[in-house]
Coordinates of C-alpha atoms in Angstrom, one line a residue:
Chain A
M1151 CA 79.3 142.4 -55.1
K1152 CA 80.8 142.5 -58.6
A1153 CA 84.3 143.1 -57.2
F1154 CA 83.8 140.3 -54.7
I1155 CA 82.8 137.8 -57.4
V1156 CA 85.7 138.9 -59.7
S1157 CA 88.1 138.6 -56.8
L1158 CA 86.8 135.1 -56.0
V1159 CA 87.1 134.0 -59.6
V1160 CA 90.7 135.4 -59.7
I1161 CA 91.7 133.6 -56.5
V1162 CA 90.2 130.3 -57.8
L1163 CA 92.0 130.8 -61.2
F1164 CA 95.3 131.7 -59.5
T1165 CA 95.1 128.8 -57.1
S1166 CA 94.3 126.4 -60.0
L1167 CA 97.2 127.8 -62.0
I1168 CA 99.5 127.3 -59.0
I1169 CA 98.4 123.7 -58.6
I1170 CA 98.7 123.0 -62.3
N1171 CA 102.1 124.6 -62.3
A1172 CA 103.3 122.5 -59.3
I1173 CA 102.1 119.3 -61.0
Y1174 CA 103.8 120.3 -64.3
I1175 CA 107.1 121.3 -62.6
N1176 CA 107.0 118.0 -60.7
R1177 CA 106.5 116.0 -63.9
V1178 CA 109.2 118.0 -65.8
A1179 CA 111.7 117.6 -62.9
N1180 CA 111.0 113.8 -62.8
D1181 CA 111.7 113.6 -66.6
L1182 CA 114.8 115.7 -66.3
I1183 CA 116.1 113.6 -63.4
S1184 CA 115.4 110.3 -65.1
V1185 CA 117.1 111.5 -68.4
A1186 CA 120.1 112.9 -66.3
N1187 CA 120.4 109.6 -64.5
S1188 CA 120.3 107.6 -67.7
A1189 CA 122.9 109.8 -69.5
K1190 CA 126.1 108.0 -70.3
I1191 CA 129.4 109.6 -71.0
D1192 CA 129.9 107.8 -74.3
T1193 CA 126.5 108.7 -75.7
G1194 CA 126.8 112.3 -74.5
C1195 CA 123.9 114.3 -73.0
E1196 CA 122.2 115.8 -76.1
K1197 CA 118.8 114.4 -75.0
L1198 CA 119.2 116.0 -71.6
S1199 CA 120.2 119.4 -73.0
S1200 CA 117.4 119.4 -75.6
L1201 CA 114.8 118.5 -72.9
W1202 CA 116.2 121.2 -70.7
E1203 CA 116.0 123.8 -73.5
S1204 CA 112.4 122.9 -74.3
K1205 CA 111.3 123.3 -70.6
R1206 CA 113.6 126.1 -69.5
L1207 CA 111.2 128.9 -70.2
I1208 CA 108.4 127.5 -68.1
I1209 CA 110.7 126.5 -65.3
S1210 CA 112.2 130.0 -65.2
L1211 CA 108.7 131.5 -64.6
C1212 CA 108.6 130.0 -61.2
A1213 CA 112.2 129.1 -60.2
H1214 CA 114.8 131.5 -59.0
H1215 CA 117.1 132.4 -61.9
K1216 CA 120.2 131.6 -59.9
E1217 CA 119.0 128.0 -59.7
I1218 CA 118.4 128.0 -63.5
D1219 CA 122.0 129.2 -63.9
K1220 CA 123.3 126.5 -61.7
I1221 CA 121.4 123.8 -63.7
E1222 CA 122.8 125.1 -66.9
E1223 CA 126.3 125.2 -65.5
Q1224 CA 126.1 121.5 -64.6
I1225 CA 124.7 120.5 -68.0
L1226 CA 127.6 122.3 -69.7
L1227 CA 130.0 120.6 -67.3
M1228 CA 128.5 117.2 -68.2
Q1229 CA 128.9 118.0 -71.9
D1230 CA 132.5 119.1 -71.4
S1231 CA 133.3 116.1 -69.3
A1232 CA 131.7 113.8 -71.9
R1233 CA 133.9 115.3 -74.6
A1234 CA 137.0 115.0 -72.4
N1235 CA 136.0 111.5 -71.3
D1236 CA 136.3 112.6 -67.7
Y1237 CA 134.0 110.1 -65.8
I1238 CA 134.6 111.6 -62.4
S1239 CA 133.6 115.2 -63.5
F1240 CA 130.7 113.8 -65.5
D1241 CA 129.3 112.0 -62.5
R1242 CA 129.9 114.9 -60.1
A1243 CA 128.1 117.2 -62.5
R1244 CA 125.2 114.8 -62.8
V1245 CA 124.8 114.4 -59.0
L1246 CA 124.8 118.2 -58.6
L1247 CA 122.3 118.6 -61.5
V1248 CA 119.9 116.1 -60.0
E1249 CA 120.2 117.8 -56.7
Y1250 CA 119.4 121.3 -58.2
I1251 CA 116.4 120.0 -60.2
D1252 CA 115.2 118.1 -57.1
H1253 CA 115.5 121.4 -55.2
I1254 CA 113.2 123.1 -57.6
R1255 CA 110.7 120.2 -57.4
K1256 CA 110.8 120.3 -53.6
H1257 CA 110.3 124.0 -53.6
E1258 CA 106.8 123.6 -55.3
R1259 CA 105.6 121.2 -52.5
V1260 CA 103.4 122.5 -49.8
T1261 CA 105.4 121.3 -46.8
L1262 CA 105.9 122.7 -43.3
D1263 CA 109.5 123.0 -44.2
N1264 CA 108.7 125.3 -47.1
I1265 CA 106.1 127.3 -45.3
L1266 CA 108.3 128.0 -42.3
Chain B
M26 CA 119.1 147.2 -68.1
A27 CA 116.2 146.9 -70.5
T28 CA 114.9 144.0 -68.4
V29 CA 115.0 146.1 -65.3
L30 CA 113.1 148.9 -67.2
L31 CA 110.4 146.5 -68.5
R32 CA 110.1 144.9 -65.0
T33 CA 109.7 148.3 -63.4
L34 CA 107.0 149.2 -65.9
I35 CA 105.1 146.0 -65.3
V36 CA 105.3 146.2 -61.5
Y37 CA 104.4 149.9 -61.6
A38 CA 101.3 149.3 -63.7
L39 CA 100.3 146.4 -61.4
F40 CA 101.0 148.5 -58.3
V41 CA 99.0 151.5 -59.5
L42 CA 96.1 149.1 -60.5
A43 CA 96.3 147.5 -57.1
I44 CA 96.1 150.8 -55.2
R45 CA 93.4 152.1 -57.6
L46 CA 91.3 149.0 -56.9
T47 CA 91.6 149.2 -53.2
G48 CA 90.0 152.6 -53.4
K49 CA 90.7 156.3 -53.6
R50 CA 91.4 156.8 -50.0
Q51 CA 94.6 158.6 -48.9
I52 CA 97.2 156.7 -46.8
G53 CA 96.1 158.4 -43.6
E54 CA 92.5 157.2 -44.2
L55 CA 93.3 153.6 -44.8
Q56 CA 91.9 150.9 -42.7
I57 CA 94.3 148.6 -40.8
S58 CA 94.0 145.8 -43.4
E59 CA 94.4 148.2 -46.3
L60 CA 97.5 149.8 -44.7
V61 CA 99.0 146.3 -44.2
I62 CA 98.2 145.4 -47.8
T63 CA 99.8 148.7 -49.1
F64 CA 103.0 148.1 -47.2
M65 CA 103.2 144.4 -48.3
I66 CA 102.5 145.2 -51.9
S67 CA 105.1 148.0 -52.0
E68 CA 107.7 145.7 -50.6
L69 CA 106.8 142.9 -53.0
A70 CA 106.8 145.2 -56.0
T71 CA 110.3 146.4 -55.5
A72 CA 112.0 143.0 -54.9
P73 CA 112.1 141.8 -58.5
I74 CA 113.1 145.2 -59.7
Q75 CA 116.1 145.3 -57.5
D76 CA 117.1 141.7 -58.2
I77 CA 116.5 140.5 -61.7
S78 CA 117.3 136.9 -60.7
I79 CA 113.9 136.8 -58.9
P80 CA 111.1 135.7 -61.3
L81 CA 108.5 138.3 -61.8
S82 CA 105.9 135.7 -60.8
Y83 CA 107.2 135.9 -57.3
S84 CA 105.9 139.4 -57.1
V85 CA 102.9 139.3 -59.5
I86 CA 101.2 136.3 -57.9
P87 CA 101.3 137.6 -54.3
I88 CA 100.2 141.1 -55.4
V89 CA 97.2 139.8 -57.3
F90 CA 96.4 137.4 -54.5
L91 CA 96.7 140.1 -51.8
L92 CA 94.6 142.5 -53.8
T93 CA 91.8 140.0 -54.5
F94 CA 92.0 138.8 -50.9
E95 CA 91.6 142.4 -49.7
V96 CA 88.5 142.8 -51.8
I97 CA 87.0 139.6 -50.5
V98 CA 87.8 140.6 -46.9
S99 CA 86.3 144.1 -47.4
F100 CA 83.2 142.5 -48.7
L101 CA 82.9 140.0 -45.8
V102 CA 83.7 142.7 -43.2
T103 CA 80.5 144.6 -44.4
K104 CA 78.5 141.4 -43.8
S105 CA 79.9 140.2 -40.5
K106 CA 80.1 142.1 -37.2
L107 CA 82.8 139.7 -35.9
L108 CA 85.0 140.2 -39.0
K109 CA 84.4 144.0 -38.8
K110 CA 85.6 144.0 -35.2
L111 CA 88.6 141.8 -36.1
F112 CA 89.7 143.7 -39.2
T113 CA 88.8 147.3 -38.6
G114 CA 88.1 147.5 -34.9
N115 CA 85.5 149.9 -33.4
P116 CA 85.6 153.7 -32.9
S117 CA 86.8 154.6 -29.3
Y118 CA 85.0 157.3 -27.3
I119 CA 87.7 159.2 -25.5
I120 CA 85.3 162.0 -24.5
R121 CA 81.7 161.0 -24.0
N122 CA 79.0 163.5 -22.8
G123 CA 81.8 166.0 -22.0
K124 CA 83.6 163.5 -19.7
L125 CA 87.1 162.4 -20.5
N126 CA 87.5 158.6 -20.6
Q127 CA 90.9 158.2 -19.1
G128 CA 90.9 154.4 -19.3
E129 CA 90.3 154.5 -23.1
L130 CA 92.9 157.2 -23.5
G131 CA 95.4 154.9 -21.7
K132 CA 94.3 151.9 -23.7
L133 CA 94.9 153.8 -27.0
R134 CA 98.2 155.1 -25.7
I135 CA 97.2 158.7 -26.4
G136 CA 98.8 161.2 -24.1
L137 CA 96.9 164.2 -22.8
N138 CA 99.2 166.6 -24.6
E139 CA 98.6 164.7 -27.8
L140 CA 94.8 165.0 -27.3
L141 CA 95.0 168.7 -26.5
G142 CA 97.1 169.1 -29.7
E143 CA 94.6 167.3 -31.8
L144 CA 91.8 169.5 -30.3
R145 CA 93.8 172.7 -31.1
L146 CA 94.2 171.5 -34.7
K147 CA 90.4 171.4 -34.8
D148 CA 90.2 175.0 -33.4
V149 CA 89.2 173.8 -30.0
S150 CA 91.0 175.7 -27.2
D151 CA 89.2 174.3 -24.2
I152 CA 88.6 170.6 -23.6
N153 CA 85.6 171.5 -21.6
D154 CA 83.9 172.6 -24.8
V155 CA 84.0 169.1 -26.2
D156 CA 80.9 167.0 -26.0
Y157 CA 82.3 163.9 -27.9
A158 CA 85.8 163.0 -29.1
I159 CA 86.0 159.7 -31.0
V160 CA 89.1 158.0 -32.3
E161 CA 88.0 156.5 -35.6
Q162 CA 89.2 153.2 -37.1
N163 CA 91.7 155.0 -39.3
G164 CA 93.2 156.7 -36.2
K165 CA 91.7 160.2 -36.8
I166 CA 89.9 162.0 -34.0
S167 CA 86.4 163.3 -34.6
V168 CA 85.4 166.1 -32.3
F169 CA 81.9 167.3 -31.6
L170 CA 81.5 170.4 -29.5
K171 CA 78.8 171.0 -26.8
K172 CA 75.7 172.5 -28.3
H173 CA 76.3 176.1 -26.9
K174 CA 79.8 176.1 -28.4
R175 CA 78.8 175.0 -31.9
I176 CA 78.8 177.4 -34.9
V177 CA 75.3 178.8 -35.5
T178 CA 73.8 177.4 -38.7
T179 CA 71.0 178.7 -40.9
S180 CA 68.7 176.0 -39.5
D181 CA 69.4 177.3 -35.9
L182 CA 68.3 180.7 -37.0
D183 CA 65.3 179.3 -38.9
I184 CA 66.4 180.9 -42.1
D185 CA 65.3 179.3 -45.3
V186 CA 68.2 179.3 -47.8
K187 CA 68.1 178.2 -51.4
R188 CA 70.0 175.0 -52.1
D189 CA 72.9 175.7 -54.5
G190 CA 74.6 172.3 -54.3
L191 CA 78.0 171.6 -55.8
G192 CA 79.6 173.7 -58.5
H193 CA 80.4 171.5 -61.5
A194 CA 83.3 172.5 -63.7
V195 CA 81.8 172.1 -67.1
I196 CA 84.5 173.9 -69.1
I197 CA 88.1 173.6 -68.1
D198 CA 90.7 175.5 -70.1
G199 CA 88.5 175.7 -73.2
N200 CA 87.5 172.0 -73.1
I201 CA 84.1 170.7 -72.2
D202 CA 84.0 168.2 -69.3
Y203 CA 81.1 166.0 -70.4
T204 CA 81.1 164.0 -67.1
S205 CA 80.6 167.2 -65.1
L206 CA 78.1 168.4 -67.6
G207 CA 76.2 165.2 -67.0
Y208 CA 76.4 165.7 -63.3
A209 CA 75.0 169.2 -63.7
Q210 CA 72.1 167.6 -65.7
K211 CA 72.9 169.9 -68.7
N212 CA 73.8 169.2 -72.3
E213 CA 76.2 170.6 -74.9
A214 CA 73.3 172.6 -76.6
W215 CA 72.5 174.3 -73.3
L216 CA 76.2 175.1 -72.8
N217 CA 76.6 176.5 -76.3
K218 CA 73.5 178.7 -75.7
Q219 CA 74.9 180.1 -72.5
L220 CA 78.2 180.9 -74.2
K221 CA 76.4 182.5 -77.2
E222 CA 74.3 184.7 -74.8
R223 CA 77.5 186.0 -73.3
N224 CA 79.3 186.4 -76.7
L225 CA 81.9 183.9 -75.8
E226 CA 83.7 181.2 -77.7
L227 CA 84.5 177.9 -76.1
D228 CA 88.3 178.4 -76.2
E229 CA 88.0 181.8 -74.5
V230 CA 86.7 180.2 -71.3
F231 CA 89.2 179.3 -68.7
L232 CA 86.7 177.9 -66.2
M233 CA 82.9 177.7 -66.2
T234 CA 81.1 176.2 -63.3
V235 CA 77.4 175.4 -62.9
D236 CA 75.8 174.6 -59.6
D237 CA 72.7 172.5 -58.9
A238 CA 70.6 175.7 -58.8
S239 CA 71.9 176.5 -62.4
S240 CA 74.0 179.5 -61.2
I241 CA 76.8 180.0 -63.7
N242 CA 80.3 181.3 -62.9
I243 CA 82.7 182.0 -65.8
I244 CA 86.4 182.9 -65.6
I245 CA 87.7 184.1 -69.0
K246 CA 91.2 183.2 -70.2
E247 CA 93.8 185.9 -69.7
E248 CA 95.4 187.1 -72.9
K249 CA 99.1 186.1 -73.1

């Protein structure tokens, strides 16, 4: 009976943790996407990179590390493009960055697509 | 590489804990659901060790979830007949009242040679000696011989024997095993008294056992 109650509590705790994590990831992804979309080549992307740095650890707990690497690669590309005033590369990197962040966000959703 | 090492240690600790919590049974004695859980956990445990780009949470969360789910299912199985049938199945009688149940044998896909082999492993040379043969939920076969073929016991002969119970190892390699001492319902003072009566020091004893009838057996350490 004791083991049953402990297991039940653990399952409830884990399920709550997973739900909270999904909500948090969704919120962080929204913030990152909105900051990425508002980033301009002349103002650089310091805000984006500092926001990413502050959230990176928590995202890496639940996202595949290859996805984290891809996001970081695009942020670096955006920074480089901003320094070189390369609008095309900057926009391409931004589109890809938004796509990768969106992928992490979608991954947390309970959809038939994700389940199957 | 340090990451791999740390991940291995974490997963190892978690896996050992998981197996420990599911019980002390051996692999061959596992119920179907326990066997499934064991395979799944072992697969989940190795994935983040082999590929460090997989977050540890991908392994830890399913392992903890499976483990707790198994405990919940095991509890519910003891409470519900339907769940018990669903998760563990029922024992199958392949020989009942000395009669071979060929239909059940076919259903379980057990060949006659296999059955005869199992009987031989249980020192049964003739199938006609078997009263009952039951395939248990864990796949093992229990065999009960016909009454006239069973080993004669003291109760068959109406002999009254003194109960000796289990021999508890109270000293192992010069160290007192307090748990076994407790099981034997003795204490350290009693133990010291026994050693003193035999002119023995604690570190001279290799093994000392006490059974439930208080019979003592001592093996003294060999001199090196």
